[in-house]
GROMACS .gro file of C-alpha atoms in nm:
model
  128
    1MET     CA    1   0.001   0.000  -0.001
    2THR     CA    2   0.297   0.228   0.060
    3ILE     CA    3   0.409   0.210  -0.300
    4ALA     CA    4   0.053   0.282  -0.419
    5GLY     CA    5   0.045   0.581  -0.196
    6LEU     CA    6   0.376   0.706  -0.327
    7VAL     CA    7   0.263   0.665  -0.685
    8VAL     CA    8  -0.062   0.850  -0.618
    9ALA     CA    9   0.120   1.124  -0.428
   10GLY     CA   10   0.356   1.150  -0.727
   11LEU     CA   11   0.063   1.194  -0.964
   12ALA     CA   12  -0.078   1.465  -0.728
   13ALA     CA   13   0.261   1.638  -0.746
   14ALA     CA   14   0.252   1.614  -1.130
   15LEU     CA   15  -0.089   1.775  -1.133
   16HIS     CA   16   0.037   2.056  -0.905
   17VAL     CA   17   0.324   2.117  -1.143
   18PHE     CA   18   0.053   2.158  -1.427
   19ILE     CA   19  -0.134   2.392  -1.199
   20PHE     CA   20   0.191   2.587  -1.154
   21TYR     CA   21   0.231   2.612  -1.520
   22LEU     CA   22  -0.122   2.736  -1.576
   23GLU     CA   23  -0.101   2.990  -1.292
   24SER     CA   24   0.250   3.121  -1.318
   25ILE     CA   25   0.334   3.081  -1.692
   26ALA     CA   26   0.014   3.058  -1.901
   27TRP     CA   27  -0.226   3.252  -1.680
   28THR     CA   28  -0.352   3.489  -1.952
   29SER     CA   29  -0.370   3.221  -2.218
   30PRO     CA   30  -0.711   3.108  -2.348
   31ARG     CA   31  -0.656   2.761  -2.193
   32ALA     CA   32  -0.578   2.888  -1.844
   33ARG     CA   33  -0.862   3.144  -1.865
   34ALA     CA   34  -1.109   2.860  -1.960
   35THR     CA   35  -0.973   2.640  -1.687
   36PHE     CA   36  -1.014   2.901  -1.414
   37GLY     CA   37  -1.313   3.075  -1.563
   38THR     CA   38  -1.161   3.417  -1.586
   39THR     CA   39  -1.201   3.685  -1.848
   40GLU     CA   40  -0.907   3.840  -2.024
   41ALA     CA   41  -0.939   4.147  -1.810
   42GLU     CA   42  -0.953   3.952  -1.486
   43ALA     CA   43  -0.653   3.741  -1.586
   44GLU     CA   44  -0.448   4.057  -1.653
   45THR     CA   45  -0.558   4.210  -1.320
   46THR     CA   46  -0.475   3.897  -1.119
   47LYS     CA   47  -0.170   3.796  -1.309
   48SER     CA   48   0.078   3.876  -1.022
   49LEU     CA   49  -0.141   3.702  -0.764
   50ALA     CA   50  -0.162   3.393  -0.983
   51PHE     CA   51   0.210   3.393  -1.047
   52ASN     CA   52   0.272   3.376  -0.675
   53GLN     CA   53   0.005   3.117  -0.615
   54GLY     CA   54   0.148   2.893  -0.887
   55PHE     CA   55   0.479   2.883  -0.708
   56TYR     CA   56   0.304   2.766  -0.387
   57ASN     CA   57   0.169   2.467  -0.596
   58LEU     CA   58   0.517   2.407  -0.738
   59PHE     CA   59   0.682   2.406  -0.392
   60LEU     CA   60   0.421   2.158  -0.267
   61ALA     CA   61   0.505   1.933  -0.560
   62LEU     CA   62   0.871   1.958  -0.503
   63ALA     CA   63   0.825   1.844  -0.150
   64VAL     CA   64   0.664   1.532  -0.270
   65PHE     CA   65   0.918   1.470  -0.547
   66ILE     CA   66   1.208   1.521  -0.309
   67GLY     CA   67   1.036   1.287  -0.063
   68LEU     CA   68   1.003   1.020  -0.340
   69ILE     CA   69   1.371   1.057  -0.425
   70VAL     CA   70   1.477   1.036  -0.062
   71PHE     CA   71   1.245   0.732   0.000
   72GLY     CA   72   1.401   0.560  -0.305
   73THR     CA   73   1.752   0.615  -0.167
   74GLY     CA   74   1.671   0.414   0.143
   75SER     CA   75   1.575   0.689   0.387
   76ALA     CA   76   1.212   0.572   0.426
   77ALA     CA   77   1.122   0.781   0.734
   78VAL     CA   78   1.253   1.107   0.592
   79GLY     CA   79   1.108   1.037   0.249
   80LEU     CA   80   0.761   0.955   0.380
   81THR     CA   81   0.767   1.262   0.600
   82LEU     CA   82   0.832   1.486   0.300
   83VAL     CA   83   0.561   1.311   0.094
   84PHE     CA   84   0.315   1.338   0.387
   85VAL     CA   85   0.403   1.717   0.418
   86GLY     CA   86   0.364   1.790   0.052
   87ALA     CA   87   0.053   1.585  -0.012
   88GLY     CA   88  -0.099   1.675   0.320
   89SER     CA   89  -0.053   2.049   0.237
   90MET     CA   90  -0.210   1.992  -0.108
   91LEU     CA   91  -0.505   1.830   0.066
   92ALA     CA   92  -0.529   2.116   0.314
   93ALA     CA   93  -0.521   2.374   0.037
   94ALA     CA   94  -0.804   2.183  -0.143
   95LEU     CA   95  -1.002   2.197   0.181
   96VAL     CA   96  -0.956   2.574   0.217
   97LEU     CA   97  -1.059   2.614  -0.146
   98ALA     CA   98  -1.376   2.403  -0.082
   99LEU     CA   99  -1.463   2.597   0.224
  100SER     CA  100  -1.398   2.941   0.070
  101SER     CA  101  -1.654   2.913  -0.205
  102ARG     CA  102  -1.931   2.672  -0.314
  103GLU     CA  103  -1.855   2.774  -0.666
  104LEU     CA  104  -1.508   2.630  -0.633
  105LEU     CA  105  -1.602   2.290  -0.488
  106ALA     CA  106  -1.543   2.108  -0.816
  107SER     CA  107  -1.205   2.257  -0.846
  108ALA     CA  108  -1.122   2.171  -0.488
  109ILE     CA  109  -1.230   1.811  -0.549
  110LYS     CA  110  -1.004   1.799  -0.860
  111GLN     CA  111  -0.717   1.949  -0.667
  112GLY     CA  112  -0.763   1.734  -0.355
  113ALA     CA  113  -0.863   1.389  -0.477
  114LEU     CA  114  -0.516   1.253  -0.557
  115PRO     CA  115  -0.354   1.393  -0.240
  116LEU     CA  116  -0.636   1.245  -0.040
  117LEU     CA  117  -0.592   0.903  -0.188
  118GLY     CA  118  -0.210   0.922  -0.157
  119VAL     CA  119  -0.224   1.016   0.213
  120LEU     CA  120  -0.485   0.745   0.286
  121CYS     CA  121  -0.276   0.484   0.105
  122LEU     CA  122   0.040   0.591   0.291
  123ILE     CA  123  -0.141   0.580   0.626
  124VAL     CA  124  -0.260   0.230   0.561
  125GLY     CA  125   0.080   0.137   0.436
  126VAL     CA  126   0.256   0.271   0.743
  127LEU     CA  127   0.014   0.107   0.987
  128ILE     CA  128   0.037  -0.239   0.823
   0.00000   0.00000   0.00000
């Protein structure tokens, strides 16, 4: 179950790298505006905020990726801790998003489903 949790957490990290790309690099593009439901004017106005927010997503992903590497090198406790911190923070961010606006519930579910599954699998794997 631990390996499954690591794989799912890695997928969550990959998703957060994509979110970083949309927010920090492609925020004003038609694709990003369609994804986040913003107009061209809103995207221009919020560009610096999205840029910063994208980096938060990237840093959460990096915590998971570094944890995976450290786990793979034989330091299971340190690696799992980093994966738990990264994926747990992704999950917490999704919860904040869900609680902040009913309109963003679908986005929160998309953002939080993989971290939730990863964390649950890791908890089961650690307990067994």
